[in-house]
PDB file of C-alpha atoms in Angstrom:
ATOM      1  CA  MET A 175       0.000   0.000   0.000  1.00 47.00           C
ATOM      2  CA  ASN A 176       1.253   3.458  -0.873  1.00 48.00           C
ATOM      3  CA  SER A 177       1.019   6.337   1.537  1.00 49.00           C
ATOM      4  CA  GLY A 178      -1.710   7.934  -0.584  1.00 45.00           C
ATOM      5  CA  GLU A 179      -2.339  11.472  -1.642  1.00 50.00           C
ATOM      6  CA  PRO A 180      -3.462  14.071   0.829  1.00 63.00           C
ATOM      7  CA  GLY A 181      -7.175  13.842   1.339  1.00 90.00           C
ATOM      8  CA  TYR A 182      -7.746  10.079   1.630  1.00 97.00           C
ATOM      9  CA  ALA A 183      -6.355   7.051   3.450  1.00 97.00           C
ATOM     10  CA  GLY A 184      -4.183   5.632   0.669  1.00 96.00           C
ATOM     11  CA  ASP A 185      -3.856   3.662  -2.539  1.00 96.00           C
ATOM     12  CA  LEU A 186      -4.165  -0.080  -3.097  1.00 97.00           C
ATOM     13  CA  ASP A 187      -3.536  -1.944  -6.324  1.00 95.00           C
ATOM     14  CA  PRO A 188      -6.336  -4.352  -7.308  1.00 96.00           C
ATOM     15  CA  ALA A 189      -4.600  -7.418  -5.835  1.00 96.00           C
ATOM     16  CA  GLU A 190      -4.009  -5.592  -2.533  1.00 97.00           C
ATOM     17  CA  ALA A 191      -7.653  -4.512  -2.519  1.00 98.00           C
ATOM     18  CA  MET A 192      -8.860  -8.086  -3.017  1.00 98.00           C
ATOM     19  CA  GLU A 193      -6.595  -9.350  -0.236  1.00 98.00           C
ATOM     20  CA  ARG A 194      -7.909  -6.682   2.108  1.00 98.00           C
ATOM     21  CA  LEU A 195     -11.506  -7.547   1.202  1.00 98.00           C
ATOM     22  CA  LYS A 196     -10.759 -11.201   2.029  1.00 97.00           C
ATOM     23  CA  ARG A 197      -8.948 -10.417   5.293  1.00 97.00           C
ATOM     24  CA  GLU A 198     -11.242  -7.757   6.725  1.00 96.00           C
ATOM     25  CA  PRO A 199     -14.908  -8.724   6.944  1.00 93.00           C
ATOM     26  CA  GLY A 200     -16.197  -5.159   7.309  1.00 95.00           C
ATOM     27  CA  THR A 201     -14.303  -3.698   4.360  1.00 98.00           C
ATOM     28  CA  GLN A 202     -16.482  -2.735   1.384  1.00 98.00           C
ATOM     29  CA  LEU A 203     -15.707  -2.281  -2.315  1.00 98.00           C
ATOM     30  CA  VAL A 204     -17.543   0.709  -3.792  1.00 98.00           C
ATOM     31  CA  ASP A 205     -17.690   0.755  -7.601  1.00 98.00           C
ATOM     32  CA  VAL A 206     -18.281   4.342  -8.780  1.00 96.00           C
ATOM     33  CA  ARG A 207     -18.484   3.643 -12.509  1.00 95.00           C
ATOM     34  CA  THR A 208     -21.671   4.111 -14.514  1.00 92.00           C
ATOM     35  CA  GLN A 209     -24.426   1.639 -15.318  1.00 92.00           C
ATOM     36  CA  ALA A 210     -23.170   1.569 -18.917  1.00 93.00           C
ATOM     37  CA  GLU A 211     -19.662   0.638 -17.731  1.00 93.00           C
ATOM     38  CA  TRP A 212     -20.972  -2.095 -15.439  1.00 95.00           C
ATOM     39  CA  ASP A 213     -23.082  -3.528 -18.258  1.00 96.00           C
ATOM     40  CA  ALA A 214     -20.430  -3.286 -20.982  1.00 94.00           C
ATOM     41  CA  VAL A 215     -17.309  -4.618 -19.248  1.00 93.00           C
ATOM     42  CA  GLY A 216     -18.516  -6.415 -16.138  1.00 96.00           C
ATOM     43  CA  VAL A 217     -18.139  -5.970 -12.401  1.00 98.00           C
ATOM     44  CA  PRO A 218     -15.961  -7.412  -9.635  1.00 98.00           C
ATOM     45  CA  ASP A 219     -17.335 -10.706  -8.351  1.00 98.00           C
ATOM     46  CA  LEU A 220     -16.917 -10.936  -4.580  1.00 98.00           C
ATOM     47  CA  GLY A 221     -19.328 -13.842  -4.107  1.00 96.00           C
ATOM     48  CA  GLY A 222     -16.437 -16.189  -3.423  1.00 96.00           C
ATOM     49  CA  ILE A 223     -15.656 -14.228  -0.269  1.00 97.00           C
ATOM     50  CA  GLY A 224     -19.285 -13.686   0.724  1.00 96.00           C
ATOM     51  CA  LYS A 225     -19.514 -10.049  -0.280  1.00 97.00           C
ATOM     52  CA  ALA A 226     -21.011  -7.923  -3.002  1.00 97.00           C
ATOM     53  CA  PRO A 227     -19.719  -4.608  -4.349  1.00 98.00           C
ATOM     54  CA  ILE A 228     -21.706  -1.479  -3.655  1.00 97.00           C
ATOM     55  CA  PHE A 229     -22.610   0.329  -6.874  1.00 97.00           C
ATOM     56  CA  ILE A 230     -22.891   4.130  -6.893  1.00 95.00           C
ATOM     57  CA  GLU A 231     -22.752   6.065 -10.174  1.00 92.00           C
ATOM     58  CA  TRP A 232     -20.560   9.018  -9.249  1.00 91.00           C
ATOM     59  CA  GLY A 233     -18.105  11.523 -10.628  1.00 78.00           C
ATOM     60  CA  VAL A 234     -18.541  11.255 -14.390  1.00 67.00           C
ATOM     61  CA  VAL A 235     -20.443  14.388 -15.339  1.00 62.00           C
ATOM     62  CA  PRO A 236     -22.186  16.989 -13.211  1.00 57.00           C
ATOM     63  CA  ASP A 237     -25.282  14.774 -13.006  1.00 58.00           C
ATOM     64  CA  PHE A 238     -23.219  12.161 -11.167  1.00 61.00           C
ATOM     65  CA  LEU A 239     -21.520  14.487  -8.694  1.00 67.00           C
ATOM     66  CA  GLY A 240     -24.132  13.942  -6.014  1.00 78.00           C
ATOM     67  CA  ASP A 241     -23.582  13.827  -2.283  1.00 89.00           C
ATOM     68  CA  LEU A 242     -21.354  10.764  -1.966  1.00 94.00           C
ATOM     69  CA  GLY A 243     -21.513  10.767   1.836  1.00 95.00           C
ATOM     70  CA  LYS A 244     -25.309  10.668   1.699  1.00 94.00           C
ATOM     71  CA  ALA A 245     -25.264   7.867  -0.906  1.00 95.00           C
ATOM     72  CA  LEU A 246     -22.924   5.811   1.309  1.00 97.00           C
ATOM     73  CA  ALA A 247     -25.066   6.392   4.402  1.00 96.00           C
ATOM     74  CA  GLU A 248     -28.224   5.446   2.456  1.00 95.00           C
ATOM     75  CA  ARG A 249     -26.596   2.079   1.784  1.00 95.00           C
ATOM     76  CA  GLY A 250     -26.099   1.528   5.499  1.00 96.00           C
ATOM     77  CA  LEU A 251     -22.378   2.257   5.621  1.00 96.00           C
ATOM     78  CA  GLY A 252     -21.068   3.772   8.820  1.00 96.00           C
ATOM     79  CA  THR A 253     -18.211   6.244   8.922  1.00 97.00           C
ATOM     80  CA  ASP A 254     -16.009   3.599  10.563  1.00 96.00           C
ATOM     81  CA  VAL A 255     -16.203   1.187   7.598  1.00 97.00           C
ATOM     82  CA  PRO A 256     -13.101   0.852   5.390  1.00 98.00           C
ATOM     83  CA  LEU A 257     -14.167   1.736   1.831  1.00 98.00           C
ATOM     84  CA  LEU A 258     -12.206   0.753  -1.269  1.00 98.00           C
ATOM     85  CA  PHE A 259     -13.265   2.886  -4.242  1.00 98.00           C
ATOM     86  CA  LEU A 260     -12.994   1.463  -7.765  1.00 98.00           C
ATOM     87  CA  CYS A 261     -13.565   3.088 -11.170  1.00 96.00           C
ATOM     88  CA  ARG A 262     -12.332   2.353 -14.690  1.00 93.00           C
ATOM     89  CA  SER A 263      -8.772   3.668 -14.340  1.00 92.00           C
ATOM     90  CA  GLY A 264      -8.220   4.840 -10.757  1.00 90.00           C
ATOM     91  CA  ASN A 265      -8.806   8.544 -11.377  1.00 90.00           C
ATOM     92  CA  ARG A 266     -12.506   8.885 -10.536  1.00 92.00           C
ATOM     93  CA  SER A 267     -12.085   6.525  -7.574  1.00 95.00           C
ATOM     94  CA  GLY A 268      -9.325   8.758  -6.184  1.00 93.00           C
ATOM     95  CA  GLN A 269     -11.724  11.693  -6.386  1.00 92.00           C
ATOM     96  CA  ALA A 270     -14.402   9.560  -4.698  1.00 95.00           C
ATOM     97  CA  ALA A 271     -12.002   8.599  -1.892  1.00 96.00           C
ATOM     98  CA  ARG A 272     -11.266  12.292  -1.311  1.00 94.00           C
ATOM     99  CA  ALA A 273     -14.985  13.187  -1.395  1.00 93.00           C
ATOM    100  CA  ALA A 274     -15.856  10.376   1.024  1.00 96.00           C
ATOM    101  CA  THR A 275     -13.071  11.417   3.385  1.00 96.00           C
ATOM    102  CA  ALA A 276     -14.342  15.005   3.305  1.00 94.00           C
ATOM    103  CA  ALA A 277     -17.853  13.648   4.052  1.00 95.00           C
ATOM    104  CA  GLY A 278     -16.610  11.952   7.243  1.00 97.00           C
ATOM    105  CA  PHE A 279     -15.503   8.507   5.989  1.00 97.00           C
ATOM    106  CA  PRO A 280     -11.802   8.598   6.980  1.00 97.00           C
ATOM    107  CA  GLN A 281     -10.968   5.017   5.915  1.00 98.00           C
ATOM    108  CA  SER A 282     -11.463   5.715   2.200  1.00 98.00           C
ATOM    109  CA  PHE A 283      -8.960   4.133  -0.197  1.00 98.00           C
ATOM    110  CA  ASN A 284      -8.414   4.388  -3.938  1.00 97.00           C
ATOM    111  CA  VAL A 285      -7.983   1.208  -5.992  1.00 97.00           C
ATOM    112  CA  ILE A 286      -5.314   2.437  -8.384  1.00 94.00           C
ATOM    113  CA  GLU A 287      -5.389   0.937 -11.870  1.00 93.00           C
ATOM    114  CA  GLY A 288      -9.174   0.628 -11.525  1.00 95.00           C
ATOM    115  CA  TYR A 289     -11.215  -2.090 -13.183  1.00 95.00           C
ATOM    116  CA  GLU A 290      -9.691  -1.782 -16.667  1.00 92.00           C
ATOM    117  CA  GLY A 291      -6.609   0.386 -16.185  1.00 85.00           C
ATOM    118  CA  ALA A 292      -5.951   3.621 -18.012  1.00 75.00           C
ATOM    119  CA  PRO A 293      -5.814   3.310 -21.804  1.00 71.00           C
ATOM    120  CA  GLY A 294      -2.373   2.018 -22.790  1.00 68.00           C
ATOM    121  CA  ALA A 295      -1.250   1.466 -19.185  1.00 63.00           C
ATOM    122  CA  SER A 296      -0.406  -2.205 -19.724  1.00 63.00           C
ATOM    123  CA  GLU A 297       1.902  -1.336 -22.597  1.00 62.00           C
ATOM    124  CA  LYS A 298       3.569   1.516 -20.702  1.00 63.00           C
ATOM    125  CA  LEU A 299       4.128  -0.511 -17.560  1.00 60.00           C
ATOM    126  CA  GLY A 300       4.952  -3.795 -19.264  1.00 61.00           C
ATOM    127  CA  ARG A 301       2.446  -5.712 -17.147  1.00 70.00           C
ATOM    128  CA  PRO A 302      -1.320  -6.155 -17.013  1.00 77.00           C
ATOM    129  CA  VAL A 303      -3.095  -3.485 -15.008  1.00 86.00           C
ATOM    130  CA  GLY A 304      -6.588  -3.228 -13.615  1.00 93.00           C
ATOM    131  CA  TRP A 305      -8.876  -5.616 -11.768  1.00 96.00           C
ATOM    132  CA  LYS A 306      -9.930  -7.520 -14.873  1.00 93.00           C
ATOM    133  CA  ALA A 307      -6.462  -7.761 -16.497  1.00 91.00           C
ATOM    134  CA  ARG A 308      -4.987  -9.054 -13.224  1.00 92.00           C
ATOM    135  CA  LYS A 309      -7.513 -11.883 -13.491  1.00 94.00           C
ATOM    136  CA  LEU A 310      -9.312 -11.076 -10.255  1.00 96.00           C
ATOM    137  CA  PRO A 311     -12.869 -12.468 -10.080  1.00 97.00           C
ATOM    138  CA  TRP A 312     -15.406 -10.653 -12.217  1.00 96.00           C
ATOM    139  CA  THR A 313     -18.768 -11.301 -13.792  1.00 96.00           C
ATOM    140  CA  ARG A 314     -21.315  -9.800 -16.146  1.00 91.00           C
ATOM    141  CA  ARG A 315     -24.033  -7.864 -14.412  1.00 79.00           C
TER     142      ARG A 315
END
């Protein structure tokens, strides 16, 4: 785990995120992509560890910049719950981790690389990046 940017608890790569989800029963994965993204490329499958991701469309365009703290609370998440935010590339989820921290959820982490990785990231880094490319469990929604 990296030390993180100011404004949220830190960064985890997808494999670290999955390990933390396995190890810590209360930890939640929050997927902040859009319905279209979930439908087109799939979603993390946490059924093997007895969990399900929380899906909140957030941070894409002004319509999706709602009150993230309220959306988390509406899903029954307390401010003491570790939250691992996931998006397509790791950018939007970093913004979500900052927004959640500002809303009183101090254990907010960014899953760097995201679900698919930034365009061209695998070629630049010389290794597969993103939840799906790292062959972590996923499914079609």
